[in-house]
mmCIF file of C-alpha atoms in Angstrom:
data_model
loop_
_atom_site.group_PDB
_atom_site.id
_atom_site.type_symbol
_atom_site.label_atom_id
_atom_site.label_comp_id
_atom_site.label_asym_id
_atom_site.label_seq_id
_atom_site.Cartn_x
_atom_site.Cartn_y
_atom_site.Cartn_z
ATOM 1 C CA UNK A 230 -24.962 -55.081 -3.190
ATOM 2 C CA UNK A 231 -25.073 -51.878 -1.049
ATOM 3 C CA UNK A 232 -22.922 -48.974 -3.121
ATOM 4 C CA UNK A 233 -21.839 -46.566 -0.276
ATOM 5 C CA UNK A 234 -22.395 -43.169 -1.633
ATOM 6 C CA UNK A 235 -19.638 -40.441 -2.653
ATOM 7 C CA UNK A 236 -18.565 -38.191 0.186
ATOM 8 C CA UNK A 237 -19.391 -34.935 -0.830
ATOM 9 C CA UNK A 238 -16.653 -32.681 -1.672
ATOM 10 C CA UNK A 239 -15.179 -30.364 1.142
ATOM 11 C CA UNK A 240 -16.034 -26.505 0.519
ATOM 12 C CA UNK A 241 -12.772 -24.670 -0.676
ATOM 13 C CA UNK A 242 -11.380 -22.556 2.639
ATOM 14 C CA UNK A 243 -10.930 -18.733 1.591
ATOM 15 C CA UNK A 244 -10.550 -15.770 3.574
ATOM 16 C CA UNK A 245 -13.258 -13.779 2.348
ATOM 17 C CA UNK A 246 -16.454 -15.201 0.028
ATOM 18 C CA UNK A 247 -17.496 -11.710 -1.770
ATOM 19 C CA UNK A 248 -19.921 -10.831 -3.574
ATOM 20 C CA UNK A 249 -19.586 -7.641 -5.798
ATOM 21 C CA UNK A 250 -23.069 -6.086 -6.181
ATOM 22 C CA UNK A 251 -23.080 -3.298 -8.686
ATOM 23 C CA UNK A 252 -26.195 -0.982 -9.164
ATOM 24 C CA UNK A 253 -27.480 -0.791 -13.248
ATOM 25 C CA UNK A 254 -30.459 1.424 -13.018
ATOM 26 C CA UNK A 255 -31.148 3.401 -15.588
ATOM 27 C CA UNK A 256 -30.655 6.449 -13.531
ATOM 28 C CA UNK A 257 -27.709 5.908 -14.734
ATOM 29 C CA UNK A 258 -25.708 6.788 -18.510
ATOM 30 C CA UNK A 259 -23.556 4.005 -20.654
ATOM 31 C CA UNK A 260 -20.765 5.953 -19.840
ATOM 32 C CA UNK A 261 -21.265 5.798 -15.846
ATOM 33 C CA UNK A 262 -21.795 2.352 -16.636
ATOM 34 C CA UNK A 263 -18.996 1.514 -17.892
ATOM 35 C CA UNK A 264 -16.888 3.682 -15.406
ATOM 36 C CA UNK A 265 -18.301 1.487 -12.627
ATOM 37 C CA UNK A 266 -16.992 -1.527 -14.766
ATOM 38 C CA UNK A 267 -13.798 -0.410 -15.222
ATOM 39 C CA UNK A 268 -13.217 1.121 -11.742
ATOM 40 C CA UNK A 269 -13.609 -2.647 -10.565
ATOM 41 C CA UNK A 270 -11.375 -3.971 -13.291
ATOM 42 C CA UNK A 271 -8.621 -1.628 -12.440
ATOM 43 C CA UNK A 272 -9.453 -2.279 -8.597
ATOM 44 C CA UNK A 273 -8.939 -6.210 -8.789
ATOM 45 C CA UNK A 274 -5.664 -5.878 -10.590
ATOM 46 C CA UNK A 275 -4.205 -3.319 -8.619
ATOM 47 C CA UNK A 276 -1.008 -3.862 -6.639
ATOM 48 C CA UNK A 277 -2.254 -3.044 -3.321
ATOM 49 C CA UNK A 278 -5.108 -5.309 -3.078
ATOM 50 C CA UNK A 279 -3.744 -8.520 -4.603
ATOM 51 C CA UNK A 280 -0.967 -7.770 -1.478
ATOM 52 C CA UNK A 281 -4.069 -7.406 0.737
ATOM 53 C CA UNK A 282 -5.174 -11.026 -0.751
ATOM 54 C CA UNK A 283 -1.389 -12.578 -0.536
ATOM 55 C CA UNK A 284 -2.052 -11.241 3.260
ATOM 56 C CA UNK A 285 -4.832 -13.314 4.336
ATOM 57 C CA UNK A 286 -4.272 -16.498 6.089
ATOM 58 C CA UNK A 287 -5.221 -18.256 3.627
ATOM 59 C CA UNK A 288 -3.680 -15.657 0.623
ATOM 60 C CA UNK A 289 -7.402 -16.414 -1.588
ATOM 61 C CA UNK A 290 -10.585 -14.729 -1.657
ATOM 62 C CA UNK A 291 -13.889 -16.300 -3.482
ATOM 63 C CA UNK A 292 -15.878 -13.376 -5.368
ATOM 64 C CA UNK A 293 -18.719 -12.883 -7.808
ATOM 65 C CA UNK A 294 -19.881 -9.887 -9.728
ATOM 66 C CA UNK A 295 -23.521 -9.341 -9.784
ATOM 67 C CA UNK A 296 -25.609 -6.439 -11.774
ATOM 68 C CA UNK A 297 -29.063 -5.460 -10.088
ATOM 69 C CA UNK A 298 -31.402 -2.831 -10.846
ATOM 70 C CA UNK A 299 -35.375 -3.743 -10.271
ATOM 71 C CA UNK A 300 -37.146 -6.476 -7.573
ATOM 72 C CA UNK A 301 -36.381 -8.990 -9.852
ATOM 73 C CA UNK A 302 -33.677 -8.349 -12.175
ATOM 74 C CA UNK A 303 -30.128 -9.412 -11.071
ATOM 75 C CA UNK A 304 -27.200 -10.926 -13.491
ATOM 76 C CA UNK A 305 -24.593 -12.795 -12.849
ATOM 77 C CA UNK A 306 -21.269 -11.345 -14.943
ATOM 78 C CA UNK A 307 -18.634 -13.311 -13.061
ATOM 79 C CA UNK A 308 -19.408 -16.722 -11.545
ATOM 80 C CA UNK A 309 -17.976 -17.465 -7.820
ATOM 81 C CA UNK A 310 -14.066 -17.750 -8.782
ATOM 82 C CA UNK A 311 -10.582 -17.930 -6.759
ATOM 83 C CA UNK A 312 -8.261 -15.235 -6.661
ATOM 84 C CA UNK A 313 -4.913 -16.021 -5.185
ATOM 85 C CA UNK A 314 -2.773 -13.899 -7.863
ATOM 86 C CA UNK A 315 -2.392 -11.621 -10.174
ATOM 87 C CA UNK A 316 -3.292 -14.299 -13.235
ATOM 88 C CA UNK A 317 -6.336 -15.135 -11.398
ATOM 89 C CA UNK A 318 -7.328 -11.633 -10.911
ATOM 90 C CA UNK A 319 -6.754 -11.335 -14.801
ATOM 91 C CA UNK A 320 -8.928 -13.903 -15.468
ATOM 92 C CA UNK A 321 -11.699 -12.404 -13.298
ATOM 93 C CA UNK A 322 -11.077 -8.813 -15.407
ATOM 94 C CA UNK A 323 -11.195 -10.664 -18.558
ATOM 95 C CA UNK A 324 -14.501 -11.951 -18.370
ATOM 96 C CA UNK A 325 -15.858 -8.876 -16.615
ATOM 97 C CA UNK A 326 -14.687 -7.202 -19.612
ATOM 98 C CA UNK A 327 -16.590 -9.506 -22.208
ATOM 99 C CA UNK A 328 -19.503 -7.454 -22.434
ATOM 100 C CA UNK A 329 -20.910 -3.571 -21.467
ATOM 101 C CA UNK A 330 -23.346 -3.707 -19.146
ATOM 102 C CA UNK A 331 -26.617 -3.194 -19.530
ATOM 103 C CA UNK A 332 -29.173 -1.054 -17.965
ATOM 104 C CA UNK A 333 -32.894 -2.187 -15.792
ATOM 105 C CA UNK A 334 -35.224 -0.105 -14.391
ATOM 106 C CA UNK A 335 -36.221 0.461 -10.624
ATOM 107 C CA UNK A 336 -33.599 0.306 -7.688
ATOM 108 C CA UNK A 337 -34.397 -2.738 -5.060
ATOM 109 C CA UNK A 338 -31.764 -2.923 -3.130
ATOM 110 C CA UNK A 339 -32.952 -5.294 -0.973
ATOM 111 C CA UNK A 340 -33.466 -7.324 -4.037
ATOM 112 C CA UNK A 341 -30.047 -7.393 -4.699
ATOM 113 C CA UNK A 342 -29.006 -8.429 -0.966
ATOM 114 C CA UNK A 343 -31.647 -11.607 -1.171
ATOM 115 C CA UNK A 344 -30.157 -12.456 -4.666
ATOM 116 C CA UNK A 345 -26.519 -11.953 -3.298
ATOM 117 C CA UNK A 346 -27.288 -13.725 0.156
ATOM 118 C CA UNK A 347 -28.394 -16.409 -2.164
ATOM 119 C CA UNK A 348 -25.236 -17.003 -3.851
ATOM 120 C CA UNK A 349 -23.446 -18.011 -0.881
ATOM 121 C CA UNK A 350 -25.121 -21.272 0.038
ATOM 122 C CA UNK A 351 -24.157 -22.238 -4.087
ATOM 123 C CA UNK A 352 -20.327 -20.838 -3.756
ATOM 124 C CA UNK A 353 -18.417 -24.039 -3.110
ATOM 125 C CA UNK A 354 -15.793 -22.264 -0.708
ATOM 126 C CA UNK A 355 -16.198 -21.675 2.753
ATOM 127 C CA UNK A 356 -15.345 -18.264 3.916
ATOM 128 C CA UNK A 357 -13.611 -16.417 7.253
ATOM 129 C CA UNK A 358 -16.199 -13.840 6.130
ATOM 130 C CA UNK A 359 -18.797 -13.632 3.753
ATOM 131 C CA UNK A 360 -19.415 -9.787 2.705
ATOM 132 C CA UNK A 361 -21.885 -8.398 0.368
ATOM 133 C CA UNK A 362 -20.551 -5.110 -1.323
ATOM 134 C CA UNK A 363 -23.146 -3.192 -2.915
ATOM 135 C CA UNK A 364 -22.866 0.094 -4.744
ATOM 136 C CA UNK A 365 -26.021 2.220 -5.888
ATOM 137 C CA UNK A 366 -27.341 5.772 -6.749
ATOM 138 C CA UNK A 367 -30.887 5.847 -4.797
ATOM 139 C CA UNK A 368 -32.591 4.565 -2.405
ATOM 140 C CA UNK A 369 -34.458 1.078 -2.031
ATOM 141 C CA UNK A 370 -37.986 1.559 -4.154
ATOM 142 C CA UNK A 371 -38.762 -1.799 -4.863
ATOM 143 C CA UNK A 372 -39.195 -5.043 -3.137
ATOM 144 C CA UNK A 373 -39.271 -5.937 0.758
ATOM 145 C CA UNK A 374 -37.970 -3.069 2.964
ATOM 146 C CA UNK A 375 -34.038 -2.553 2.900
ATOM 147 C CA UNK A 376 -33.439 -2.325 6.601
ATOM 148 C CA UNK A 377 -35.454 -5.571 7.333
ATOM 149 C CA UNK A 378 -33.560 -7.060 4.315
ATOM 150 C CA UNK A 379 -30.202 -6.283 6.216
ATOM 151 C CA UNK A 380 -31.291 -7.166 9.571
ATOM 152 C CA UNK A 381 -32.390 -11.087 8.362
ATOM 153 C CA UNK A 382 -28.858 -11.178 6.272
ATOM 154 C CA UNK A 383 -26.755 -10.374 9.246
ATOM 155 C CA UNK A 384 -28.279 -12.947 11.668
ATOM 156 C CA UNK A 385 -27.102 -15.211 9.042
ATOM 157 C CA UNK A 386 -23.358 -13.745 9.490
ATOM 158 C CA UNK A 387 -23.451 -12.060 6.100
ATOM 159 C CA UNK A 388 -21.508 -8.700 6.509
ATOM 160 C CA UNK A 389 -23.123 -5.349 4.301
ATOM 161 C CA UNK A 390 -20.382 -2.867 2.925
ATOM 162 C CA UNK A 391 -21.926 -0.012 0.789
ATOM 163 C CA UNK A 392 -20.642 2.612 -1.648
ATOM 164 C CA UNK A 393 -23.438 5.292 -2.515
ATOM 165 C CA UNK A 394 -22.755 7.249 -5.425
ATOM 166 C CA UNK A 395 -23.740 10.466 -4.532
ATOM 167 C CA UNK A 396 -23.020 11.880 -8.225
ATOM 168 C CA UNK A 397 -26.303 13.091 -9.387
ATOM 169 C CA UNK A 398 -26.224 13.084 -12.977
ATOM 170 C CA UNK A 399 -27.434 10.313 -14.744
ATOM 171 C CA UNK A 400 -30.948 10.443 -16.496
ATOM 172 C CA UNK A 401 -32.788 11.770 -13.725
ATOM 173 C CA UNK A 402 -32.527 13.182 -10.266
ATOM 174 C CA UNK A 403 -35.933 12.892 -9.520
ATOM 175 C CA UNK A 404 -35.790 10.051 -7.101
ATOM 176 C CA UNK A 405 -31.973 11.219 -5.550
ATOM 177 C CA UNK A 406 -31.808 12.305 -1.798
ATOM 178 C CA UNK A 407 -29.659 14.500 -0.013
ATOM 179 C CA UNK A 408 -28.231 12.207 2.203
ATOM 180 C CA UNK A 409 -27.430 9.005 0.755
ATOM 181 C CA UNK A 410 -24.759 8.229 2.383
ATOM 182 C CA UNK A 411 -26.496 8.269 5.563
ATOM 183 C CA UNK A 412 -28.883 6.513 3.693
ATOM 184 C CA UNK A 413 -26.567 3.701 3.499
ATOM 185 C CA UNK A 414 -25.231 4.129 7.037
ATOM 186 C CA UNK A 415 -28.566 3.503 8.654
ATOM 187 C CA UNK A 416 -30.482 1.523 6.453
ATOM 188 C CA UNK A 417 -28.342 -0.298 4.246
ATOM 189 C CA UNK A 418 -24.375 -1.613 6.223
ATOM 190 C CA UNK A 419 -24.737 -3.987 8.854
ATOM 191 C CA UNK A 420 -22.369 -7.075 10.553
ATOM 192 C CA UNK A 421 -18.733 -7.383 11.978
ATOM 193 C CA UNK A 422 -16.773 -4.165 10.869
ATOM 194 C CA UNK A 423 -19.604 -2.687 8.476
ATOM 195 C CA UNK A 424 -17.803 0.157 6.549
ATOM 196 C CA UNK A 425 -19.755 2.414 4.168
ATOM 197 C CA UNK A 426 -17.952 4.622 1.358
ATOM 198 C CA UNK A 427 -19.407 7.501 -0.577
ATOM 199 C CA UNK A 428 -18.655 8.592 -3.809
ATOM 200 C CA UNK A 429 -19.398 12.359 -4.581
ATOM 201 C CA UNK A 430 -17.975 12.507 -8.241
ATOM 202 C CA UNK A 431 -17.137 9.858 -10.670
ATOM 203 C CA UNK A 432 -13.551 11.044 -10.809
ATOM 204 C CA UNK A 433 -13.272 9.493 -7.090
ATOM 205 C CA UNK A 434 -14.685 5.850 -8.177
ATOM 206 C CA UNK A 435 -11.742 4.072 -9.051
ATOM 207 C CA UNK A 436 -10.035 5.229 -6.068
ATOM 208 C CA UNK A 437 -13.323 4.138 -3.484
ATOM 209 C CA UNK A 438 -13.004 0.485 -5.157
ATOM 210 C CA UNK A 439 -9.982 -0.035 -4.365
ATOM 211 C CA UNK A 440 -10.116 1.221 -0.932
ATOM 212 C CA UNK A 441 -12.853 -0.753 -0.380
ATOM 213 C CA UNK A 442 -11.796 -3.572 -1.400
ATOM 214 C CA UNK A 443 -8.653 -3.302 0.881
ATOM 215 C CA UNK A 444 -10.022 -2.500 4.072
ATOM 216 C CA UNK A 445 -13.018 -5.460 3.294
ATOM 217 C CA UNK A 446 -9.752 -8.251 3.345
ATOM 218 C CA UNK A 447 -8.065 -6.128 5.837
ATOM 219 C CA UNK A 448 -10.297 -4.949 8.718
ATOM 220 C CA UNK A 449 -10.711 -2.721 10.923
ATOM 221 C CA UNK A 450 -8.168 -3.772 13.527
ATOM 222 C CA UNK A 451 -5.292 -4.029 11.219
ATOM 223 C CA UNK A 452 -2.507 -1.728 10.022
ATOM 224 C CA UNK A 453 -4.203 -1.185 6.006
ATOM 225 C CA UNK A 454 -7.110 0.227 7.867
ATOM 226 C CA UNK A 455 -4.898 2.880 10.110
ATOM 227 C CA UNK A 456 -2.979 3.975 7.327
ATOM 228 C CA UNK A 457 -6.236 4.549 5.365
ATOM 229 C CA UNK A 458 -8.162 6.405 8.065
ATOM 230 C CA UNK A 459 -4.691 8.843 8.259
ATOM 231 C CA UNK A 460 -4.626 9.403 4.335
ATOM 232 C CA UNK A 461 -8.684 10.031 3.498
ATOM 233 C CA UNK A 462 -11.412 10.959 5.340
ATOM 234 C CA UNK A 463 -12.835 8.718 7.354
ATOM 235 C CA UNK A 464 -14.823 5.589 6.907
ATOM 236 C CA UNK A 465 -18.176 5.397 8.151
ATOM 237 C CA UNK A 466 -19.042 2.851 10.161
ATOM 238 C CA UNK A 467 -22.259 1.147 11.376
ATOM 239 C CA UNK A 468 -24.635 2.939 13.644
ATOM 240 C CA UNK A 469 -26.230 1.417 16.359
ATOM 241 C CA UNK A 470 -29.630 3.022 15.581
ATOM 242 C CA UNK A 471 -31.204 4.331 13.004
ATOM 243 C CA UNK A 472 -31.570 7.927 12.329
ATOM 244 C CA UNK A 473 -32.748 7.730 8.786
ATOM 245 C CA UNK A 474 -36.573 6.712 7.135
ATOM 246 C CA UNK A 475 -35.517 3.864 5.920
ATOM 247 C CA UNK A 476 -38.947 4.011 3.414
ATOM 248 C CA UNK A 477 -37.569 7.699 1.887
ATOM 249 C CA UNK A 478 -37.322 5.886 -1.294
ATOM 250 C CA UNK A 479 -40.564 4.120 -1.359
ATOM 251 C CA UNK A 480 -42.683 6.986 -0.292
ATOM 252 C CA UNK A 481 -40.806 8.881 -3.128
ATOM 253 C CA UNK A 482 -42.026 6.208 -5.996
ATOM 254 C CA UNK A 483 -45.637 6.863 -4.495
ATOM 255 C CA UNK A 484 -45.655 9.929 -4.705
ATOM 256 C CA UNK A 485 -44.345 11.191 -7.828
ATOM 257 C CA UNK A 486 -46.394 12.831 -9.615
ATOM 258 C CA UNK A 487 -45.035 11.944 -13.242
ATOM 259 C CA UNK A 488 -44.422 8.116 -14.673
ATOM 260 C CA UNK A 489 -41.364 7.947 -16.139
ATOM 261 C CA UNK A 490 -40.108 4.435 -14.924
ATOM 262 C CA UNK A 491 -36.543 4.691 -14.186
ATOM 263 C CA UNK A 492 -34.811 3.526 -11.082
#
């Protein structure tokens, strides 16, 4: 007798499908660390996002919280998960809290965007958007090149947000650059609404999370985005063409003249 086989279980609909990316190199100190961590703890909690969530059409995002440092090291800290309220977002907080991050060295971005791009096809919900939002201190100098990384992600529909932390004062500066925000802009953002946030002291983190986080469930056409744009500077959006060498990082890891592996 012919057994028809189980239909296979509808993905979940969500507004957004996001996947937190957070840089661990060890460019940066335990204490940075863990202000990163807690910046996003405080950020998924806080009033003015979960409103942003209650907004959507569906009132739930799907997100994930992924470490990254080197080509090949990337760690899952919270699984894809739901958050419709404030007791979901606690839950989310609660396990991000369950252990201090830990450090890798090297800084592949592009790394991080495969591994992230990745997660998507294993989610289980089905997204309005799905957005990558990736944080770092340096440039891309390890792994497949950043801006070719993008490109292939947003043919797929995946949507880049970035937050460089422009704070120069972890472990070494060796490998920093001047502009890494632009950086970011040209080499790193890409898809529908790209935004790009930078970070110039640590003091500012908490605050760029959850302004980030906002105007990602928001957009750029609605009122949470206006209000922003009047009350900080503004946002910087994808550029059409590059302006930046999108190798800067690379080249810098060939040349240096010392070996001290860190980022």
């Amino acid at each position: 007798m012919l057994v028809p086989a189980p239909e296979s279980l509808a993905a979940e609909p969500v507004d957004i499908e996001l996947v937190l990316a957070v840089d661990v190199s060890l460019s940066m100190s335990p204490a940075e660390l863990e202000i990163q961590r807690q910046g996003y703890v405080a950020a998924l909690t806080h009033d003015t996002v979960l409103q942003a969530i209650a907004d959507g059409a569906y009132g739930k995002i799907a997100v994930t919280y992924v470490e990254w440092a080197g080509t090949t090291w990337q760690r899952v800290i919270v699984p894809w998960t739901v958050i419709a309220n404030r007791a979901d977002a606690e839950r989310v907080v609660e396990r991000l809290s369950a252990h201090a991050p830990n450090s890798a060295r090297r800084t592949s971005i592009s790394g991080a965007l495969g591994f992230g791009s990745d997660l998507f096809a294993e989610s289980g919900f089905q997204g309005v958007k799905r957005v990558i939002d990736i944080s770092g201190d340096g440039p891309n100098n390890q792994g497949a090149p950043v801006d070719i990384t993008r490109d292939r992600l947003v043919k797929q529909g995946i949507t880049i947000n970035g937050l460089p932390l422009m704070t120069r004062s972890g472990f070494t500066s060796v490998y920093d650059v001047n502009y890494l925000d632009r950086y970011y802009t040209d080499c790193v953002i890409g898809g529908p609404g790209a935004f790009m946030i930078p970070v110039n002291e640590w003091t500012q983190f908490p605050e760029a999370i959850r302004r980030k986080l906002v105007l990602e469930l928001a957009g750029p056409a609605s009122p949470q985005w206006a209000a922003d744009e009047a009350a900080h500077p503004p946002v910087v959006l994808a550029q059409d063409k590059p302006a930046t060498d999108c190798q800067v990082g690379e080249k810098m890891w060939r040349d240096r003249s010392w070996m001290y592996d860190s980022r």
